[in-house]
Each structure stands twice: as structure tokens, then as C-alpha cells.
XYZ file of C-alpha atoms in Angstrom:
748
model
C -15.218 5.051 9.378
C -15.056 1.245 9.381
C -12.769 -1.749 9.979
C -12.334 -4.226 7.113
C -14.175 -7.493 7.930
C -11.773 -10.472 7.709
C -14.591 -13.051 8.111
C -14.065 -16.123 10.312
C -10.634 -16.584 11.958
C -9.484 -20.245 12.334
C -7.988 -21.215 15.667
C -4.310 -20.300 15.793
C -4.504 -17.910 12.841
C -4.035 -14.113 12.791
C -5.373 -11.304 10.574
C -4.332 -7.650 10.157
C -7.232 -5.220 10.688
C -7.329 -2.070 8.532
C -9.457 1.028 9.245
C -10.808 3.152 6.383
C -12.488 6.541 6.632
C -14.977 7.432 3.889
C -15.207 10.964 2.544
C -18.475 12.464 1.244
C -19.457 15.561 -0.719
C -22.639 17.447 0.282
C -23.288 14.795 2.911
C -24.290 12.076 0.445
C -21.972 11.475 -2.506
C -19.016 9.171 -1.723
C -15.819 10.792 -2.974
C -13.151 8.359 -1.659
C -11.678 6.422 1.244
C -8.458 6.759 3.213
C -6.518 4.262 5.358
C -6.342 5.806 8.837
C -5.016 2.718 10.690
C -1.795 4.511 11.681
C -3.838 7.303 13.297
C -5.590 4.857 15.688
C -4.386 3.907 19.173
C -5.775 1.855 22.017
C -6.643 -1.419 20.215
C -8.682 -3.595 22.668
C -10.593 -6.886 22.763
C -13.531 -7.530 25.076
C -12.717 -11.287 25.056
C -8.928 -11.687 24.695
C -9.051 -15.372 25.754
C -10.881 -16.077 22.497
C -9.426 -13.372 20.190
C -6.715 -10.926 21.258
C -5.453 -7.888 19.376
C -1.985 -6.262 19.299
C -1.233 -2.537 19.557
C -0.933 -2.458 15.750
C -4.298 -4.117 15.033
C -3.157 -7.760 14.587
C -6.041 -10.051 15.727
C -5.160 -13.623 16.856
C -7.662 -16.472 17.531
C -6.785 -18.585 20.617
C -9.826 -20.892 20.750
C -11.857 -22.845 18.211
C -15.184 -21.209 19.009
C -16.271 -17.847 20.342
C -16.529 -14.152 19.504
C -14.813 -10.935 20.553
C -15.478 -7.262 19.864
C -12.319 -5.470 18.696
C -12.183 -1.691 19.160
C -9.735 1.104 18.251
C -9.721 4.718 19.414
C -7.950 7.802 18.106
C -8.465 10.401 15.380
C -11.178 10.802 14.277
C -13.075 8.690 16.818
C -13.772 5.099 17.929
C -14.636 2.119 15.751
C -15.463 -1.531 16.594
C -16.022 -4.847 14.826
C -17.311 -8.287 15.996
C -14.926 -11.152 15.105
C -15.726 -14.887 15.283
C -13.208 -17.715 15.912
C -13.930 -21.036 14.218
C -12.581 -24.537 13.753
C -10.433 -25.278 10.681
C -12.353 -27.191 7.936
C -11.381 -30.423 6.225
C -10.659 -29.772 2.540
C -9.588 -33.165 1.188
C -8.231 -36.595 2.211
C -5.204 -38.383 0.810
C -5.580 -42.203 0.690
C -2.284 -44.120 0.381
C -0.737 -46.161 -1.063
C -1.611 -44.777 -4.512
C -2.799 -47.247 -7.144
C -1.223 -50.269 -5.478
C -1.720 -53.994 -6.095
C -2.005 -57.170 -4.031
C -2.599 -60.848 -4.581
C -5.969 -62.500 -4.175
C -6.320 -63.128 -0.420
C -3.401 -60.752 0.142
C -3.706 -57.718 2.419
C -2.741 -54.087 2.209
C -2.890 -51.541 5.031
C -4.211 -48.121 3.914
C -3.662 -44.785 5.524
C -5.860 -41.643 5.391
C -4.365 -38.151 5.888
C -6.699 -35.143 6.296
C -5.800 -31.744 4.829
C -7.365 -28.784 6.702
C -7.895 -25.146 5.929
C -5.312 -24.111 8.549
C -2.594 -26.137 6.812
C -2.610 -29.033 9.302
C -2.560 -32.640 8.027
C -3.468 -35.126 10.806
C -3.635 -38.913 10.396
C -7.353 -39.851 10.106
C -6.829 -43.569 9.444
C -8.751 -44.639 12.566
C -11.423 -41.935 12.190
C -12.558 -42.293 8.576
C -15.225 -44.648 7.294
C -13.500 -47.120 4.990
C -15.275 -48.498 1.936
C -14.712 -50.523 -1.243
C -16.138 -49.982 -4.739
C -15.831 -53.319 -6.557
C -15.710 -54.185 -10.242
C -14.045 -50.948 -11.396
C -13.896 -50.817 -15.175
C -15.946 -54.062 -15.387
C -12.841 -55.993 -14.365
C -14.671 -58.137 -11.778
C -12.388 -57.086 -8.963
C -13.545 -57.497 -5.377
C -11.960 -56.678 -2.017
C -12.888 -56.102 1.582
C -11.565 -53.603 4.085
C -11.700 -53.483 7.862
C -13.723 -50.631 9.420
C -13.441 -48.898 12.760
C -10.551 -47.676 14.869
C -8.193 -50.317 13.471
C -9.582 -50.057 9.959
C -7.969 -49.571 6.583
C -6.724 -53.166 6.087
C -7.761 -54.273 2.594
C -8.006 -57.948 1.573
C -8.090 -59.049 -2.056
C -11.078 -61.308 -2.829
C -11.417 -61.551 -6.621
C -8.969 -60.515 -9.328
C -9.694 -57.138 -10.903
C -9.741 -53.436 -10.038
C -11.423 -51.948 -6.975
C -11.464 -48.530 -5.374
C -10.631 -48.106 -1.684
C -12.492 -45.094 -0.238
C -12.228 -43.093 2.982
C -14.981 -40.737 4.209
C -14.815 -38.208 7.030
C -16.815 -35.081 7.821
C -18.614 -35.298 4.493
C -15.361 -35.549 2.485
C -14.624 -38.736 0.489
C -11.392 -39.669 -1.289
C -10.123 -42.895 -2.761
C -7.325 -44.873 -4.408
C -7.440 -47.679 -6.963
C -6.268 -51.193 -5.992
C -5.396 -53.910 -8.520
C -6.292 -57.294 -6.991
C -4.521 -60.329 -8.450
C -2.443 -58.293 -10.929
C 0.408 -60.506 -12.210
C 1.831 -58.553 -15.177
C 1.679 -55.061 -16.665
C 2.379 -54.094 -20.280
C 2.307 -50.528 -21.743
C 1.979 -49.408 -25.346
C 2.624 -48.031 -27.959
C 6.169 -49.212 -28.637
C 8.800 -46.461 -28.473
C 6.661 -43.707 -30.049
C 8.056 -40.495 -31.548
C 6.024 -37.255 -31.460
C 6.757 -33.570 -32.182
C 7.310 -31.221 -29.257
C 3.994 -29.925 -27.930
C 1.952 -32.877 -29.207
C 0.490 -35.264 -26.557
C 1.067 -39.014 -26.583
C -1.468 -41.343 -24.973
C -0.027 -44.512 -23.457
C -2.175 -47.474 -22.414
C -1.539 -50.015 -19.720
C -2.827 -53.601 -20.012
C -2.903 -55.595 -16.798
C -2.929 -59.398 -16.619
C -5.276 -60.769 -13.959
C -4.916 -64.536 -14.203
C -6.383 -65.556 -17.584
C -7.827 -62.081 -18.280
C -6.270 -58.869 -19.609
C -7.842 -55.508 -18.848
C -7.145 -51.905 -19.761
C -6.020 -50.397 -16.472
C -4.480 -47.199 -17.882
C -6.209 -45.054 -15.244
C -5.603 -47.460 -12.370
C -1.782 -47.530 -12.318
C 0.974 -45.057 -11.499
C 2.828 -43.589 -14.475
C 6.344 -42.293 -14.534
C 8.669 -40.365 -16.864
C 12.444 -40.661 -16.462
C 13.096 -37.183 -17.838
C 10.527 -34.624 -16.748
C 12.329 -31.933 -18.730
C 11.425 -33.826 -21.906
C 7.973 -35.161 -20.984
C 5.659 -35.514 -18.019
C 2.770 -37.935 -17.766
C -0.568 -37.948 -15.929
C -1.412 -40.447 -13.240
C 1.081 -39.836 -10.417
C 0.813 -39.059 -7.611
C -2.939 -39.406 -7.062
C -5.327 -42.090 -5.956
C -8.204 -41.437 -8.413
C -7.179 -39.751 -11.681
C -6.768 -40.422 -15.359
C -3.342 -41.512 -16.511
C -1.010 -42.323 -19.376
C -1.248 -38.985 -21.225
C 2.280 -37.711 -21.858
C 2.875 -34.001 -22.450
C 5.982 -33.294 -24.531
C 8.026 -30.348 -23.223
C 11.374 -30.321 -25.033
C 13.371 -32.302 -27.576
C 14.987 -35.499 -26.295
C 14.008 -38.886 -24.957
C 12.343 -40.125 -21.797
C 11.577 -43.632 -20.572
C 7.871 -44.089 -19.837
C 6.802 -46.768 -17.364
C 3.837 -47.786 -15.217
C 3.574 -49.615 -11.908
C 1.078 -50.854 -9.367
C 2.464 -51.898 -6.036
C 5.305 -54.342 -6.740
C 4.220 -54.940 -10.358
C 6.258 -52.877 -12.851
C 5.615 -52.571 -16.560
C 7.922 -52.753 -19.512
C 9.608 -49.487 -20.545
C 8.774 -47.560 -23.712
C 11.113 -44.841 -24.910
C 9.296 -41.635 -25.910
C 11.251 -39.540 -28.404
C 10.296 -35.887 -28.666
C 11.217 -34.387 -32.030
C 11.266 -30.691 -33.012
C 7.908 -28.918 -33.041
C 6.076 -29.030 -36.353
C 3.780 -26.574 -38.023
C 0.177 -27.435 -37.247
C -1.556 -24.481 -38.885
C -0.884 -21.279 -40.802
C -2.931 -18.112 -40.317
C -2.865 -15.213 -42.767
C -4.152 -11.716 -42.131
C -4.305 -8.249 -43.691
C -3.068 -4.905 -42.441
C -4.702 -1.562 -43.371
C -6.774 -3.062 -46.171
C -10.477 -3.883 -46.453
C -10.646 -7.131 -48.462
C -14.324 -6.602 -49.248
C -13.564 -3.505 -51.328
C -10.113 -2.988 -52.863
C -10.105 -0.221 -55.506
C -8.579 -1.321 -58.796
C -4.849 -0.656 -58.841
C -4.444 -0.817 -55.057
C -2.356 -3.438 -53.284
C -2.855 -5.259 -49.985
C -0.088 -6.598 -47.739
C -0.706 -10.035 -46.230
C 1.191 -11.559 -43.326
C 1.533 -15.252 -42.542
C 1.884 -16.687 -39.046
C 2.963 -20.306 -38.536
C 1.577 -21.995 -35.405
C 3.648 -24.921 -34.124
C 2.729 -27.995 -32.152
C 4.296 -26.489 -29.002
C 2.049 -23.404 -29.383
C 4.973 -21.197 -30.413
C 4.487 -18.983 -33.433
C 6.690 -17.492 -36.117
C 6.084 -14.917 -38.819
C 6.728 -16.691 -42.136
C 5.449 -14.057 -44.553
C 8.619 -14.144 -46.663
C 9.077 -17.916 -46.341
C 5.582 -19.082 -47.214
C 4.408 -19.928 -50.710
C 1.638 -17.518 -51.647
C -1.077 -18.207 -54.180
C -4.163 -16.595 -55.717
C -6.958 -18.578 -57.335
C -7.554 -15.673 -59.743
C -4.149 -14.100 -60.513
C -5.631 -12.075 -63.402
C -7.807 -10.327 -60.800
C -5.277 -10.046 -57.961
C -1.808 -11.594 -57.998
C 0.260 -12.144 -54.864
C 4.065 -12.100 -54.829
C 6.573 -13.982 -52.681
C 6.356 -11.332 -49.938
C 2.570 -11.620 -49.536
C 1.832 -8.362 -51.390
C -1.360 -8.774 -53.427
C -1.648 -6.392 -56.396
C -4.829 -5.670 -58.341
C -4.824 -4.760 -62.037
C -6.459 -1.994 -64.058
C -7.270 -4.413 -66.929
C -9.619 -6.674 -64.983
C -13.414 -6.395 -65.105
C -15.138 -4.833 -62.103
C -15.780 -6.300 -59.721
C -13.750 -9.523 -59.432
C -12.714 -11.721 -56.496
C -9.493 -13.598 -55.774
C -8.894 -15.947 -52.846
C -5.443 -15.583 -51.302
C -3.771 -18.442 -49.401
C -0.288 -19.284 -48.110
C 1.434 -22.647 -47.641
C 4.331 -23.257 -45.286
C 5.928 -26.648 -44.607
C 3.115 -28.261 -46.611
C 0.506 -26.724 -44.290
C -2.089 -24.547 -46.023
C -3.504 -21.401 -44.412
C -6.998 -20.033 -44.216
C -8.274 -18.259 -47.320
C -9.048 -14.530 -47.537
C -11.168 -13.217 -50.423
C -10.157 -9.927 -52.075
C -12.901 -8.154 -54.025
C -11.577 -5.665 -56.582
C -13.794 -2.606 -57.224
C -13.525 0.213 -59.845
C -10.510 2.527 -59.626
C -10.832 5.734 -57.600
C -9.390 9.196 -58.217
C -7.372 10.095 -55.119
C -5.748 13.437 -56.067
C -4.682 15.685 -58.916
C -1.462 17.620 -59.596
C -0.538 20.331 -62.112
C 2.308 19.849 -64.550
C 4.763 21.478 -64.906
C 5.326 22.395 -61.284
C 6.383 25.962 -60.480
C 7.517 26.892 -64.006
C 9.294 30.109 -65.003
C 8.909 31.825 -68.373
C 10.083 35.218 -69.736
C 7.495 37.842 -70.303
C 5.766 37.522 -73.720
C 5.918 33.709 -73.804
C 3.240 31.148 -73.042
C 3.046 28.031 -70.842
C 0.850 24.989 -71.439
C -0.433 23.436 -68.210
C -1.976 19.974 -67.834
C -3.600 18.075 -64.964
C -2.457 14.592 -63.939
C -5.091 12.457 -62.234
C -3.763 10.037 -59.633
C -5.998 6.956 -59.548
C -5.758 3.822 -57.472
C -4.449 1.998 -60.555
C -2.043 4.633 -61.860
C -1.521 8.225 -63.009
C -3.155 9.544 -66.198
C -3.122 12.913 -67.977
C -6.606 14.434 -68.056
C -7.211 16.066 -71.456
C -8.020 19.781 -71.510
C -11.323 20.758 -73.048
C -14.996 21.088 -72.250
C -15.023 17.917 -70.085
C -11.574 18.520 -68.673
C -10.298 20.530 -65.727
C -11.350 24.089 -65.021
C -8.411 26.576 -64.901
C -7.918 29.940 -63.167
C -5.170 32.466 -62.387
C -5.178 34.376 -59.118
C -3.237 37.264 -60.666
C -4.212 37.624 -64.353
C -2.204 40.875 -64.542
C 0.917 38.654 -64.436
C -0.380 35.690 -66.440
C -3.840 34.806 -67.735
C -5.019 31.275 -68.527
C -7.769 29.776 -70.650
C -10.471 28.280 -68.411
C -10.666 25.052 -70.435
C -7.462 25.084 -72.543
C -4.910 25.344 -69.740
C -2.766 27.639 -71.949
C -1.315 30.559 -69.968
C -0.037 33.757 -71.633
C 2.385 35.972 -69.715
C 1.414 39.613 -69.230
C 4.028 41.186 -66.934
C 6.905 40.107 -64.721
C 5.820 38.669 -61.390
C 4.202 35.576 -59.913
C 0.735 34.168 -59.962
C -0.923 31.025 -58.684
C -2.304 28.795 -61.401
C -5.122 26.543 -60.142
C -7.218 23.723 -61.533
C -10.295 21.843 -60.310
C -11.540 18.478 -61.502
C -14.041 15.970 -60.045
C -14.079 17.690 -56.664
C -10.261 17.894 -56.360
C -8.126 21.030 -56.570
C -4.421 21.668 -57.210
C -2.243 24.710 -57.692
C 1.270 25.729 -58.685
C 3.261 28.969 -58.800
C 3.929 30.451 -62.239
C 6.829 32.922 -62.355
C 7.145 35.375 -65.216
C 10.554 36.960 -65.828
C 11.183 40.176 -67.621
C 14.338 39.231 -69.459
C 15.820 36.578 -71.741
C 18.551 34.264 -70.564
C 21.826 34.939 -72.394
C 24.188 32.541 -70.631
C 24.653 30.318 -67.594
C 27.640 30.311 -65.235
C 28.357 27.155 -63.238
C 30.462 27.561 -60.073
C 31.322 25.175 -57.235
C 29.833 26.246 -53.891
C 32.382 26.453 -51.063
C 34.834 23.926 -52.515
C 37.149 22.345 -49.961
C 40.746 23.301 -50.889
C 43.610 20.825 -51.151
C 46.780 21.216 -49.145
C 48.927 22.240 -50.922
C 46.342 24.152 -52.963
C 46.337 23.675 -56.740
C 43.239 25.697 -57.683
C 41.173 22.656 -58.674
C 37.762 21.604 -57.443
C 38.515 18.217 -55.889
C 36.311 15.807 -53.964
C 37.042 12.302 -52.654
C 35.385 9.168 -53.951
C 31.943 9.017 -52.200
C 32.149 12.773 -51.528
C 29.777 15.401 -52.905
C 30.171 18.930 -54.288
C 27.339 21.434 -54.761
C 27.376 23.521 -57.916
C 25.367 26.668 -58.524
C 23.925 27.698 -61.850
C 23.645 31.437 -62.245
C 21.510 32.791 -65.074
C 22.864 35.831 -66.888
C 19.932 37.750 -68.324
C 19.725 40.565 -70.820
C 18.676 43.019 -68.085
C 21.933 42.261 -66.258
C 20.203 40.235 -63.530
C 21.915 37.087 -62.322
C 19.438 34.865 -60.408
C 20.235 31.439 -59.027
C 18.574 29.054 -61.470
C 20.089 25.845 -60.030
C 16.683 24.265 -59.424
C 15.332 24.814 -62.938
C 18.328 23.929 -65.115
C 19.216 20.496 -66.437
C 22.473 19.306 -64.919
C 24.907 17.142 -66.889
C 28.210 15.382 -66.368
C 30.634 14.501 -69.146
C 31.514 11.182 -67.468
C 28.918 9.596 -65.198
C 31.410 6.829 -64.371
C 33.530 9.456 -62.599
C 30.807 11.731 -61.171
C 27.006 11.835 -61.216
C 24.821 14.945 -60.942
C 21.241 13.882 -61.495
C 19.731 13.792 -58.006
C 16.301 15.490 -58.416
C 16.123 16.121 -54.661
C 19.480 17.962 -54.604
C 19.865 19.985 -57.831
C 23.506 20.729 -58.629
C 24.928 18.145 -56.223
C 27.685 16.057 -57.840
C 28.757 12.740 -56.313
C 32.210 11.217 -56.816
C 32.173 7.623 -58.082
C 35.752 6.727 -59.136
C 38.989 8.667 -59.546
C 39.143 10.890 -62.629
C 37.798 14.196 -63.994
C 34.358 15.183 -65.289
C 32.948 18.385 -66.795
C 29.850 19.662 -65.016
C 27.426 21.728 -67.098
C 23.949 23.220 -66.708
C 21.412 23.845 -69.469
C 18.146 25.757 -69.648
C 16.293 25.705 -72.889
C 18.844 26.313 -75.667
C 21.416 27.830 -73.310
C 24.225 25.607 -71.976
C 26.911 26.719 -69.568
C 30.651 26.437 -69.964
C 32.023 23.359 -68.163
C 33.262 23.431 -64.595
C 35.958 20.791 -64.085
C 35.499 18.424 -61.148
C 38.341 16.151 -60.021
C 37.510 12.971 -58.106
C 40.424 11.584 -56.070
C 40.961 8.248 -54.321
C 41.555 8.496 -50.564
C 44.696 6.622 -49.555
C 44.061 7.036 -45.831
C 42.118 9.063 -43.246
C 43.495 10.577 -40.046
C 41.506 11.975 -37.124
C 42.779 14.856 -34.973
C 43.462 15.953 -32.349
C 44.949 12.825 -30.789
C 45.477 11.842 -28.086
C 42.813 13.753 -26.122
C 42.029 13.597 -22.406
C 38.627 14.675 -20.999
C 36.768 14.584 -17.742
C 33.404 12.765 -17.700
C 30.811 14.995 -19.368
C 33.419 16.933 -21.317
C 33.256 17.337 -25.097
C 35.844 17.490 -27.869
C 35.303 18.282 -31.568
C 37.395 16.112 -33.903
C 38.404 16.724 -37.501
C 39.007 14.177 -40.249
C 41.657 14.634 -42.971
C 41.797 12.751 -46.268
C 45.252 11.844 -47.561
C 45.692 11.643 -51.339
C 48.821 11.112 -53.362
C 50.794 14.292 -52.572
C 47.951 16.256 -50.955
C 45.505 16.335 -48.047
C 41.978 17.663 -47.638
C 39.587 18.444 -44.762
C 36.764 15.861 -44.840
C 34.317 17.842 -42.664
C 32.280 19.197 -45.577
C 31.909 15.668 -46.973
C 30.035 14.398 -43.874
C 32.096 11.347 -42.937
C 30.553 8.765 -40.657
C 31.827 9.059 -37.079
C 31.952 6.244 -34.533
C 33.369 5.585 -31.074
C 34.504 2.304 -29.531
C 33.528 1.562 -26.851
C 30.494 3.835 -26.509
C 30.475 3.142 -22.771
C 33.581 5.373 -22.523
C 32.675 8.060 -25.074
C 30.115 8.787 -27.775
C 30.545 10.869 -30.910
C 27.876 12.614 -32.974
C 27.882 12.936 -36.734
C 29.466 16.388 -36.561
C 32.551 14.780 -34.998
C 31.987 16.075 -31.450
C 32.770 13.430 -28.808
C 31.260 13.370 -25.305
C 33.126 11.684 -22.436
C 30.939 9.168 -20.566
C 33.042 7.140 -18.114
C 36.660 6.368 -17.200
C 38.585 4.548 -19.919
C 39.960 4.901 -23.436
C 37.912 5.069 -26.644
C 38.928 5.091 -30.303
C 37.285 7.798 -32.451
C 36.906 6.691 -36.080
C 35.917 8.572 -39.260
C 34.863 6.819 -42.478
C 33.858 8.015 -45.934
C 32.601 5.424 -48.375
C 34.703 2.290 -47.931
C 37.736 4.104 -46.471
C 38.150 4.553 -42.727
C 40.993 5.576 -40.444
C 42.967 2.697 -39.018
C 45.388 2.193 -36.140
C 47.230 5.360 -35.123
C 45.337 7.264 -37.819
C 42.261 7.205 -35.558
C 42.037 9.423 -32.486
C 42.535 8.154 -28.955
C 40.250 9.699 -26.309
C 41.026 9.051 -22.645
C 38.341 9.838 -20.054
C 39.670 10.743 -16.611
C 38.268 9.651 -13.299
C 35.098 11.551 -12.285
C 35.776 14.919 -10.590
C 34.874 15.492 -6.948
C 32.338 18.355 -6.908
C 31.027 18.535 -3.350
C 31.026 16.809 0.047
C 27.927 15.923 2.078
C 28.467 15.672 5.872
C 26.006 13.484 7.794
C 25.623 11.452 10.973
C 26.218 7.712 11.086
C 23.091 6.129 9.538
C 23.354 3.294 12.085
C 23.263 5.816 14.985
C 21.550 8.846 13.412
C 21.244 12.247 15.015
C 17.790 13.308 16.181
C 15.834 16.441 15.495
C 13.456 17.445 12.718
C 15.599 20.405 11.602
C 19.185 20.933 12.732
C 20.596 17.567 13.997
C 20.683 17.202 17.783
C 23.100 15.179 19.969
C 22.837 14.566 23.693
C 25.592 15.673 26.032
C 28.042 12.825 26.498
C 27.045 11.197 23.185
C 29.630 10.118 20.615
C 28.948 9.944 16.914
C 30.844 8.724 13.845
C 30.436 11.467 11.262
C 30.269 10.521 7.591
C 31.723 12.440 4.619
C 30.232 11.473 1.234
C 31.898 12.713 -1.970
C 29.620 13.708 -4.870
C 31.222 13.301 -8.290
C 30.707 14.828 -11.739
C 29.369 11.550 -13.186
C 26.612 11.349 -10.556
C 28.391 8.710 -8.410
C 29.172 8.986 -4.690
C 32.023 7.684 -2.503
C 32.605 7.407 1.247
C 35.549 9.768 1.974
C 35.221 9.701 5.817
C 38.775 8.489 6.473
C 40.325 9.116 3.031
C 43.859 10.457 2.736
C 43.568 14.180 2.108
C 40.346 14.658 4.144
C 40.421 16.389 7.526
C 37.676 17.020 10.104
C 37.100 20.204 12.186
C 34.608 21.356 14.839
C 34.126 25.142 14.914
C 33.148 25.046 18.621
C 35.236 22.529 20.553
C 33.462 23.571 23.748
C 30.349 21.918 22.354
C 31.977 18.997 20.529
C 35.411 17.783 19.470
C 36.174 15.599 16.463
C 39.190 13.493 15.527
C 40.651 15.203 12.460
C 41.586 12.045 10.529
C 38.692 9.713 11.500
C 35.637 11.965 11.929
C 34.834 10.492 15.399
C 32.893 13.145 17.356
C 32.520 13.515 21.141
C 30.120 16.007 22.711
C 31.761 18.250 25.367
C 29.160 20.799 26.452
C 25.865 22.428 25.610
C 25.731 24.581 22.516
C 26.014 24.500 18.728
C 28.948 23.754 16.427
C 29.576 23.288 12.723
C 31.361 20.126 11.656
C 33.469 20.608 8.542
C 35.087 18.008 6.266
C 37.781 19.391 3.956
C 39.319 17.498 1.016
C 42.618 18.493 -0.579
C 43.689 17.339 -4.024
C 44.875 14.125 -2.361
C 41.234 12.970 -2.127
C 40.032 10.711 -4.938
C 38.991 12.825 -7.951
C 39.644 16.173 -6.218
C 41.102 18.870 -8.477
C 40.936 21.568 -5.812
C 40.096 21.927 -2.123
C 36.455 20.880 -1.511
C 34.615 21.454 1.784
C 31.317 20.214 3.253
C 29.710 21.079 6.603
C 26.860 20.180 8.995
C 25.562 22.231 11.949
C 24.842 20.295 15.206
C 23.285 21.188 18.550
C 24.284 19.505 21.837
C 21.514 19.296 24.454
C 20.763 17.363 27.646
């Protein structure tokens, strides 16, 4: 166990001591430490006149020199540390006035302020050793300064720049002095620079017949520090005249030395400009790009104010070898299968006339990445044959790999259903069933399921799946514009089987301007385009179905029901949308309209149309299909009630809490303001202590009484009682009588 060592304590300063106990495993391996300061009592100092310590371990130094041993006792023992008080140390000296001027034979009184480690700043003018460094900047300047207790009075001797110095306790500081300065001129004239770029100003001082560059020996100022700041003020010895541009605008730049002021130059800060452009690659190795692959570049513009912007789509991209790798306007570099291997192209980007770094792309031979079998999952009647081929997917495209001796190797997992030639890829059916047809080529494998049917297809029947009826019904299959309708193709085979063949037929529409039905990911799904009728058919081989007529209608309006609806927070309500046509209506649920709620802070709605109440207020529930949405009273109005009171928590006044680690305890004769807090369905709480509709009751008035309408409790005798707070429906948010209680014990 040890106390943290705070080091030396300056006079007048205090430090908080912390005790840590180390924990070891097997007596040697350190496993952790724990702060046990709160477990310690009896903090003492053996020399409190030098360093005292409080009961909480706060050590305070009262003298500049001396030591004291600080000790603490308690679990798990006693621990001590030796502390040393010390004098504060001088850190630096400020010599003023800063960068002043005086005439030859003129005088200037200087002042020296010391800055100490304890934060004090005494006047050291009469304690420092004053000095002069003449001929600063080869200007020929000379001056003298009085030493001693009344020192610091400088006298100009020869025109030029000197440095007045002050030394104390090994610390030296200084300030420039312009002797004989008669005029001050700054340049350049009214410069204009982009935001973020620096601007160096120079100051030329006139000393009689001579002009000198005294940029670092004068004070600089900026009239608008939000636009630009400038080095050189306040300090006695520092470089100056370098303006940092911070924001667009103007600022007047000036310089001065003592009573000599310069002319004013207006610095105009213009918008930041692009200083460089950096391009980079993501998920692509430029040293080896297989032929046919592409690489995405990004371009980052770096501005004069060190801000950056992604300009990938705004930059002008170029390749020095476009026949090897061309780059488009989005920074996507594509390689070509026709180029010799290898080849190299250097990619660059230009933005605002600033060219980027160059990245070299080296194109290497194309690479086979995978193979697939075509056709995929075919079905043939028993007695027929199926030709299979392998497609090789290379980095520069997809190519059919010829069957033969150097082609893929074929196999069938169930040759009793269908056999296949090992090099020809021609499969002959044997019996109804399924088998897996596989192929291997160049270390890659692929497979597909081959189904063999026992019968021949005689006809196909096309039927709409679960069509949504019109109201009034007219027997037609009708969908709205932008709606969809699934059709099923049923194959009628010679063995009187009728399988669903929707996924293997070819679907057609008689008028693709009215309805389309060619989505490969959703076989048999027709989409309404414009109002009209279209015949939907399905074909397999030489067999084509009879048409199924699909009517596409224009929605005149949409209504949402029920409306209006009132919910409590957290409640839900499913809504339905109805399409209104000329002379008929239709439920839109099956057509997946887009649902929305406004505002979502009151209620949200999912895409099944179920709304969830969030907070008190009114929300509009809207349904939209395609470009048509409900409007005005056609949309549903959902009102969310105030949150419902669910329970009441009874507690003592937090400003005069009850005591006791378990059941609260009050002393005989004590009074207490009891608190009733309502807990609501939306997670909020409310003080109901003196609300209308809330009443207070003590179950044992011999122990304590309570004012029924205020909750003010007075202890009457020893014993226990239960304090109850009961809310009727008059309480805010109460829908029934709600009660809360707290058991108390009255003791001496």
C-alpha cells in the first residue's frame, strides 16, 4: 500500500493525496491496484507548521522551505510519505513597453514583471539586471539603460534598433527599442490572398537618412481578427508581419513602435483555392490488374485553408494509355481484353486546373474466376435429351467453353435418371426423377439439377393468383397503374398431372405499353403501366396457353381508413387503403402501397399500414401507389392521447430524506413532506403530490398523520405506518384509480 508522491509543494499550494493498495498473485505477480483512500482515517502531519493535512488527505504548504511526514491509518493498515515544501520558481519575465521607440537622447522607462510557477507576477523592475544589446539587425542603434534599484531608464544614443534586456535568477527576457525612428512604412500594398494562405508583410523604418527593415522590431496589428491575425504582438522579442488568413473578408494591417504608426494596408482574404489533388484506389492492387477488371479511383481536393472535398465526379480524369486502361468521368478505370499483356497506364485527375499525383495501373492476363452450367435446372420429358455447356467467367468477360477432349469433364450423380457423356455434355433421360449434373474445368466445379418428367405437356392454363376484386365486382382481373398481379402457369400433361410450371415457361403480354410481364426475378408477375387491357399468355416449347385478360385501371383517388382514429401512446392501429376508379373501388393492400406518417414524432407507420402512437398530437397517415396518393380528408387522421398514468411512487422529500438502509425511518416529532410521483405509459414522470384527484392516507395515525390534500406528514408516536397516495380519474392521465404506498417507521 502506498501514497501517490506529488513531488515538491510550492508555498501556499495544496495537493490531494491518494492511497493505492497493490494486489499480488502467489506473492509475486502484480495483478492490480485499488484506491483505498476512502477507507483511511486519522490523517496526520508531524510538522503541520510547514505542511498540514486535512481529514480527507488534502496537504497544504504553509512555508517556503521544510519537510513533513504525512500519515494515514485505517484498513488495511498505516502508510506514510515525506513531503517537501519549496519556493515558487521564476518561469519568465515580461519587459514592457513592447517594441517601443524614442528619439535620440530621449528616455524611456522600462518595467520588468516576473511570472512564477505559483501564478504570482511581482514587479521585478528594481531587482533585475538591466542590459542593452546594440546594433540589432546591423542598424547601428545604440542606447544606455540605468542599472540598480532605480534602473530600467533607457536613453537613446544612436539611431537604430537595440534590445533592452532584463535578467533575474538566471532568466533573461527582452524587448526591442527603435532609437531615432521617424517614419514607418509597411508593404505590400493592399494584397489579396486565398483563405488559408499566409501573407508576409514587411516594415521599413526611417532613421534619419537611413531606411532599415524592422519587420521583427515593431508591433503588428489586424483590425479584424476574425479575418486575419498577424505575428508580432504582444511580445518583446519575436518575429512579426506574418498574417494568417482565417476567413473571407478584409482587415486593415498596420504596424507601430511607440508613438510612430505606419501606413495601413488592406488585406483581402478571398475564398480558399485548391492547392493539390490526391487520387487513391479502393480494393484494387494497381501493380496487378487482371485483364477485364476495373478499378475505382477517388479524387480528394486539398484547399489552401486545409479543408478537403471529394471531387471524384467533378475532376477531369485521364489515362496516358487509354488503349490499355481507360478511365471515365467517375474515376472508374476499365481494362480491355484486346490489349497485349502486360501493359501499363498512368491515371491522373485534374480539378480547378490543379493536377493530381499519378498512379500506374499494370494490366496482367485475364483470370478464370468461376464456371456455371447452362441451362440452369432444366426439365425434360423422359426419352428426350439435353445438351449442357459450361460458361467460363473470366476477368474480361464470359465465354462458352467448347465440349470435347480439352473441354470440361461431365458427370451425373444419378445415371438411372439421366446419363451424360463425360466430354460431350449431352445428357439422355432414362427415367422420371432428378439428378445432379456436374462439370469440372481448370480446378473449378459447377452443378445444376436436371429434372426428368414422365409425361408430355398437352396444354398450359394461365390463372391470376388471388386477384383483388372490384367493388362492385365485375368478374375481371383488374390492377391499378403501378400495381402488380401474379399469374400462375399450370402444365396439363398427358398423365393427367398439373404441375406449376410458372418458372420455366416464357411469359408474354399482348400490349407491353399497358402491362409488362418479363421480370426474370418474379416469373408470372405482371406490372400495370397505363390504363387499358392486355392478354397474358405463357408458352413452353410449342405449347402456348389461352390468354388471361388483365385490365389496368387509372386510380382517380386513394382513401385511407379508418379515420379519425384515437390511440394512447404505444398503441397500434392497422390502416387500409382503397383505390377509387371510375364507378368502382378496390382494396390496395395487395398492391403494397407506400405508407407514411406526418409528423413521425406523433406516430409512425410501417409498410404494412400499421401505425404506432408515439407522443401526444395529431398525425396524418398517407398511402401512395405510383404517382397517386391520398390527399386532404382522403388521408387518415390519427390522434394520440395524453400518456396514461400507470403507477404512483411514494417517497420522502429529497431535500429532507428519511433515514434507514431498508424501510425509511423518521424520528418522533419529525415532520416530512411526502412526494407522489406519477409514472406514465410513455416513460415520463410527473409530480402529483398536490394534484386535484390525489388524496393521502396514513394507515396508523397513532404513529403518523398526514394532510390528505397536501401530503404533509407529522409523526405522532412510536410504531410503523403505511403512507398511501390514491389518484382518481381526476389526476392527469389517470383512466382508473391508481394507488402507491410507502411503509415508514417512527423511532426516538
